[in-house]
Coordinates of C-alpha atoms in Angstrom, one line a residue:
X1 CA 0.1 0.0 0.0
X2 CA 1.4 3.4 -1.0
X3 CA 1.4 6.3 1.5
X4 CA -1.4 8.0 -0.1
X5 CA -3.6 5.0 0.0
X6 CA -2.8 4.4 3.7
X7 CA -3.8 8.3 4.3
X8 CA -7.0 7.7 2.8
X9 CA -7.3 4.3 4.6
X10 CA -6.8 6.2 7.7
X11 CA -9.2 9.2 6.8
X12 CA -12.1 6.1 5.9
X13 CA -11.5 4.8 9.1
X14 CA -12.0 7.9 11.2
X15 CA -8.4 8.8 12.5
X16 CA -8.7 12.1 11.7
X17 CA -6.1 12.0 8.8
X18 CA -6.4 14.6 6.2
X19 CA -6.8 13.0 2.6
X20 CA -4.1 14.6 0.3
X21 CA -4.4 12.9 -3.1
X22 CA -6.9 10.0 -2.6
X23 CA -7.1 6.4 -4.6
X24 CA -6.4 6.1 -7.3
X25 CA -3.0 7.9 -6.4
X26 CA -2.5 11.0 -7.9
X27 CA 1.2 10.3 -7.5
X28 CA 3.2 7.5 -8.6
X29 CA 5.2 5.1 -6.4
X30 CA 6.2 2.5 -8.8
X31 CA 8.9 4.8 -10.7
X32 CA 12.2 6.6 -9.6
X33 CA 11.0 10.0 -11.4
X34 CA 9.7 13.1 -10.1
X35 CA 6.4 13.0 -8.7
X36 CA 3.6 15.5 -9.7
X37 CA 0.0 16.3 -8.2
X38 CA -2.9 15.4 -9.9
X39 CA -6.5 14.0 -10.2
X40 CA -8.4 11.2 -11.6
X41 CA -11.8 13.4 -11.6
X42 CA -11.9 16.6 -13.4
X43 CA -12.8 20.0 -12.3
X44 CA -16.5 19.5 -13.2
X45 CA -16.6 17.0 -10.6
X46 CA -15.3 19.2 -8.2
X47 CA -17.5 21.6 -8.5
X48 CA -20.2 19.6 -8.2
X49 CA -19.2 18.4 -4.8
X50 CA -18.2 22.0 -3.6
X51 CA -21.8 22.6 -4.9
X52 CA -23.5 19.8 -3.3
X53 CA -21.7 20.9 0.1
X54 CA -23.1 24.8 -0.2
X55 CA -26.3 23.3 -1.1
X56 CA -26.8 21.0 1.8
X57 CA -24.5 22.0 4.5
X58 CA -23.8 25.9 3.7
X59 CA -20.1 25.8 4.2
X60 CA -19.3 22.2 5.9
X61 CA -20.6 19.1 6.3
X62 CA -19.4 15.5 7.7
X63 CA -18.0 13.6 5.1
X64 CA -20.5 10.7 5.5
X65 CA -22.8 12.9 4.9
X66 CA -21.6 14.6 1.9
X67 CA -20.8 11.0 0.3
X68 CA -24.8 9.9 1.1
X69 CA -25.9 13.5 -0.5
X70 CA -23.9 12.4 -3.7
X71 CA -25.6 8.8 -3.7
X72 CA -22.5 6.7 -2.8
X73 CA -20.8 5.8 0.3
X74 CA -17.7 7.4 2.3
X75 CA -15.1 4.2 1.3
X76 CA -16.0 4.3 -2.3
X77 CA -13.0 4.8 -4.3
X78 CA -15.2 7.2 -6.8
X79 CA -15.8 9.3 -3.5
X80 CA -12.4 9.4 -2.0
X81 CA -11.3 10.5 -5.9
X82 CA -13.8 13.3 -5.7
X83 CA -12.7 14.7 -2.4
X84 CA -8.8 14.5 -3.5
X85 CA -9.7 16.4 -6.8
X86 CA -11.8 19.4 -4.9
X87 CA -8.7 19.4 -2.3
X88 CA -6.0 19.6 -5.7
X89 CA -7.9 22.2 -7.2
X90 CA -8.5 24.3 -3.8
X91 CA -11.9 24.0 -3.5
X92 CA -12.1 22.0 -0.1
X93 CA -10.5 21.5 3.1
X94 CA -11.2 17.8 4.9
X95 CA -10.1 17.4 8.5
X96 CA -11.3 15.4 11.5
X97 CA -14.2 13.9 9.4
X98 CA -15.5 17.4 8.2
X99 CA -15.4 18.5 4.6
X100 CA -15.6 22.7 4.4
X101 CA -15.3 24.9 1.7
X102 CA -12.3 27.3 1.2
X103 CA -12.8 30.8 -0.2
X104 CA -11.8 29.6 -3.7
X105 CA -14.5 27.3 -3.2
X106 CA -17.2 29.5 -2.0
X107 CA -16.3 31.6 -5.3
X108 CA -16.5 28.9 -7.3
X109 CA -20.1 28.0 -6.6
X110 CA -20.9 31.9 -6.8
X111 CA -22.0 32.4 -10.5
X112 CA -21.1 35.8 -10.1
X113 CA -17.1 34.6 -9.7
X114 CA -17.3 30.8 -11.0
X115 CA -15.5 31.7 -14.2
X116 CA -12.7 33.5 -12.9
X117 CA -12.5 31.0 -9.9
X118 CA -12.5 28.2 -12.5
X119 CA -9.2 29.6 -14.0
X120 CA -7.4 29.7 -10.5
X121 CA -8.9 26.4 -9.2
X122 CA -7.5 24.7 -12.6
X123 CA -3.8 26.0 -12.0
X124 CA -4.1 24.9 -8.5
X125 CA -3.0 21.7 -9.6
X126 CA 0.7 20.7 -10.2
X127 CA 0.3 19.0 -13.3
X128 CA -1.9 21.8 -14.8
X129 CA 0.2 24.5 -13.8
X130 CA 3.7 23.1 -15.3
X131 CA 2.3 22.1 -18.5
X132 CA 0.0 25.5 -19.0
X133 CA 3.8 27.3 -17.8
X134 CA 5.5 25.2 -20.7
X135 CA 2.7 25.8 -23.7
X136 CA 1.1 28.8 -22.6
X137 CA -0.4 30.3 -26.0
X138 CA 1.7 27.3 -28.2
X139 CA 0.3 24.7 -29.8
X140 CA 0.0 21.3 -27.3
X141 CA 1.0 17.9 -28.8
X142 CA -1.3 15.7 -29.8
X143 CA -2.6 12.8 -27.1
X144 CA 0.4 10.4 -27.7
X145 CA 3.1 13.3 -27.4
X146 CA 1.0 14.9 -24.2
X147 CA 1.0 12.1 -22.3
X148 CA 4.8 11.4 -23.2
X149 CA 5.1 15.1 -21.9
X150 CA 3.5 13.7 -18.6
X151 CA 5.1 10.6 -17.9
X152 CA 8.4 13.1 -18.2
X153 CA 7.1 14.8 -15.2
X154 CA 6.3 12.1 -13.4
X155 CA 3.1 10.6 -14.1
X156 CA 3.3 7.0 -14.7
X157 CA 2.5 4.8 -17.8
X158 CA -0.8 3.5 -16.0
X159 CA -2.0 6.4 -15.0
X160 CA -1.1 8.8 -17.7
X161 CA -4.3 7.9 -20.1
X162 CA -6.6 9.3 -16.9
X163 CA -4.5 12.0 -16.2
X164 CA -4.9 13.2 -19.8
X165 CA -8.4 12.7 -20.0
X166 CA -9.0 15.0 -16.8
X167 CA -6.4 17.5 -17.7
X168 CA -8.2 17.9 -21.2
X169 CA -11.6 17.9 -19.5
X170 CA -10.9 20.7 -16.8
X171 CA -8.8 23.0 -19.4
X172 CA -12.1 23.0 -21.4
X173 CA -14.2 23.8 -18.6
X174 CA -12.1 26.4 -17.4
X175 CA -11.7 28.0 -20.9
X176 CA -8.0 27.4 -21.2
X177 CA -9.2 26.0 -24.6
X178 CA -11.1 29.1 -26.1
X179 CA -8.8 29.1 -29.1
X180 CA -8.8 25.3 -29.8
X181 CA -8.1 22.4 -28.0
X182 CA -4.7 22.3 -29.7
X183 CA -3.9 25.5 -27.6
X184 CA -3.6 26.3 -24.1
X185 CA -4.5 30.2 -23.7
X186 CA -5.3 31.7 -19.9
X187 CA -8.8 33.2 -20.6
X188 CA -8.6 37.3 -19.5
X189 CA -11.3 38.6 -17.8
X190 CA -13.0 40.1 -21.0
X191 CA -13.5 36.3 -22.2
X192 CA -16.2 35.8 -19.4
X193 CA -19.1 36.7 -18.2
X194 CA -19.7 38.3 -15.0
X195 CA -23.0 36.2 -14.3
X196 CA -26.7 37.6 -13.1
X197 CA -25.5 41.0 -12.7
X198 CA -24.4 41.8 -16.0
X199 CA -26.9 42.5 -18.7
X200 CA -27.3 40.2 -21.7
X201 CA -25.7 41.3 -24.7
X202 CA -28.6 39.9 -26.6
X203 CA -30.7 42.7 -25.3
X204 CA -30.5 46.5 -26.4
X205 CA -30.9 48.9 -23.9
X206 CA -32.6 51.8 -25.1
X207 CA -30.0 55.0 -24.6
X208 CA -31.2 57.2 -21.6
X209 CA -32.8 60.6 -22.5
X210 CA -30.1 63.2 -22.5
X211 CA -31.2 66.5 -20.1
X212 CA -31.4 68.7 -23.1
X213 CA -34.2 66.4 -24.6
X214 CA -36.2 65.9 -21.4
X215 CA -36.2 69.8 -21.1
X216 CA -37.5 70.1 -24.7
X217 CA -40.2 67.5 -24.1
X218 CA -41.1 69.6 -20.8
X219 CA -41.0 72.8 -23.0
X220 CA -43.3 70.9 -25.5
X221 CA -45.9 70.0 -23.3
X222 CA -46.0 73.2 -21.3
X223 CA -46.0 75.4 -24.7
X224 CA -49.4 76.7 -25.5
X225 CA -52.7 76.9 -23.9
X226 CA -54.9 74.5 -21.7
X227 CA -58.0 75.4 -22.7
X228 CA -60.3 73.9 -25.5
X229 CA -61.3 77.5 -27.4
X230 CA -57.8 78.9 -26.7
X231 CA -56.3 76.0 -28.0
X232 CA -58.2 75.6 -31.1
X233 CA -57.1 79.3 -31.8
X234 CA -53.7 78.5 -31.4
X235 CA -53.6 75.6 -33.6
X236 CA -55.0 77.6 -36.3
X237 CA -51.6 79.2 -36.2
X238 CA -49.7 78.3 -39.6
X239 CA -46.5 76.5 -39.3
X240 CA -44.9 77.9 -43.1
X241 CA -47.6 79.1 -45.0
X242 CA -48.1 83.1 -45.8
X243 CA -50.1 84.7 -43.1
X244 CA -51.0 87.9 -44.5
X245 CA -51.1 91.3 -42.4
X246 CA -55.3 90.7 -42.3
X247 CA -55.4 87.2 -41.7
X248 CA -53.2 88.2 -38.6
X249 CA -55.7 91.0 -37.5
X250 CA -58.3 88.6 -37.5
X251 CA -56.8 86.2 -35.8
X252 CA -55.7 88.6 -32.9
X253 CA -59.2 89.9 -32.7
X254 CA -60.6 86.7 -32.1
X255 CA -57.6 85.8 -29.9
X256 CA -58.5 88.7 -28.1
X257 CA -62.3 87.4 -27.6
X258 CA -61.4 84.5 -26.5
X259 CA -59.2 85.3 -23.6
X260 CA -61.6 88.0 -22.4
X261 CA -64.2 85.0 -22.6
X262 CA -61.8 82.7 -20.7
X263 CA -59.9 84.7 -18.3
X264 CA -62.1 87.9 -18.0
X265 CA -64.5 88.6 -15.0
X266 CA -67.7 87.7 -14.6
X267 CA -69.5 90.8 -16.0
X268 CA -66.7 90.8 -18.7
X269 CA -67.9 87.2 -19.7
X270 CA -71.4 88.3 -19.8
X271 CA -70.9 91.2 -21.7
X272 CA -68.7 89.1 -24.5
X273 CA -71.3 86.5 -24.5
X274 CA -74.3 88.6 -25.3
X275 CA -72.6 90.4 -28.0
X276 CA -71.7 87.5 -29.2
X277 CA -74.8 85.7 -29.2
X278 CA -77.5 89.0 -29.9
X279 CA -78.8 88.9 -33.5
X280 CA -78.8 92.2 -35.2
X281 CA -83.1 93.1 -36.0
X282 CA -84.1 91.4 -39.0
X283 CA -84.8 95.1 -41.1
X284 CA -88.3 95.6 -42.1
X285 CA -90.1 96.6 -45.5
X286 CA -91.4 99.2 -46.0
X287 CA -93.3 98.1 -48.6
X288 CA -94.9 95.0 -46.9
X289 CA -96.1 97.5 -44.0
X290 CA -97.6 100.0 -46.0
X291 CA -101.0 99.2 -47.7
X292 CA -101.4 99.9 -51.2
X293 CA -103.7 103.1 -52.1
X294 CA -106.1 103.1 -54.7

């Protein structure tokens, strides 16, 4: 039994040891080459575990509870691999039979911070950080060459295929393959959305009216009288056509009369109403009122 497996066995038996890499081992004991840490589970699986802690336990929970929420048992190799991956990505800490979210784990379950937290979590893994530093912005080797590179960094021949698959899935999830799966490019801040507090680019937001346009609208609303009689006369003013002196005089006379009717006192209004409504007497015909003479 290797040191890493022994540590996990002690954790599973409740002796309070912290799982470091978990089975399957992320370090190789069958070679004399340099060892390097890597998970067998990909980043999305580690995030799923962190989200389960957040939704079910808040910030921490017992490992036994966590395994049950994930539909497995604490002693299963799958669960121990998930816990190991979540730890290696920096999302949780496990100690004394408890799993707790780290600051990075809390950020990665927050939709507003998830994208940037994924980048940070990906680079927490020693193998991934080393590959990124070596191939940043360059063409990655094909699968066979990538596995050979991993072996040269300390991954065993038995584990390299799984290590490569977890690496590629994690890089894709964190956005490092945005330029293509043959290039490992770290996402910039502009490549990520900011979550629920950023407006959807597909939604067109109408520009806010300027102060000048608001003032102009208010002036247009206030321009002109509100009384129907005055409004009717106001609407008779021509926009562009000629407005002869006689027409202007007639309009002013009518407006003066209307102003007296609207704003004058009761006596003035009564006088104006009487003068406008009274009809002149009909002329009598002299011939009709005289008797014919013989």
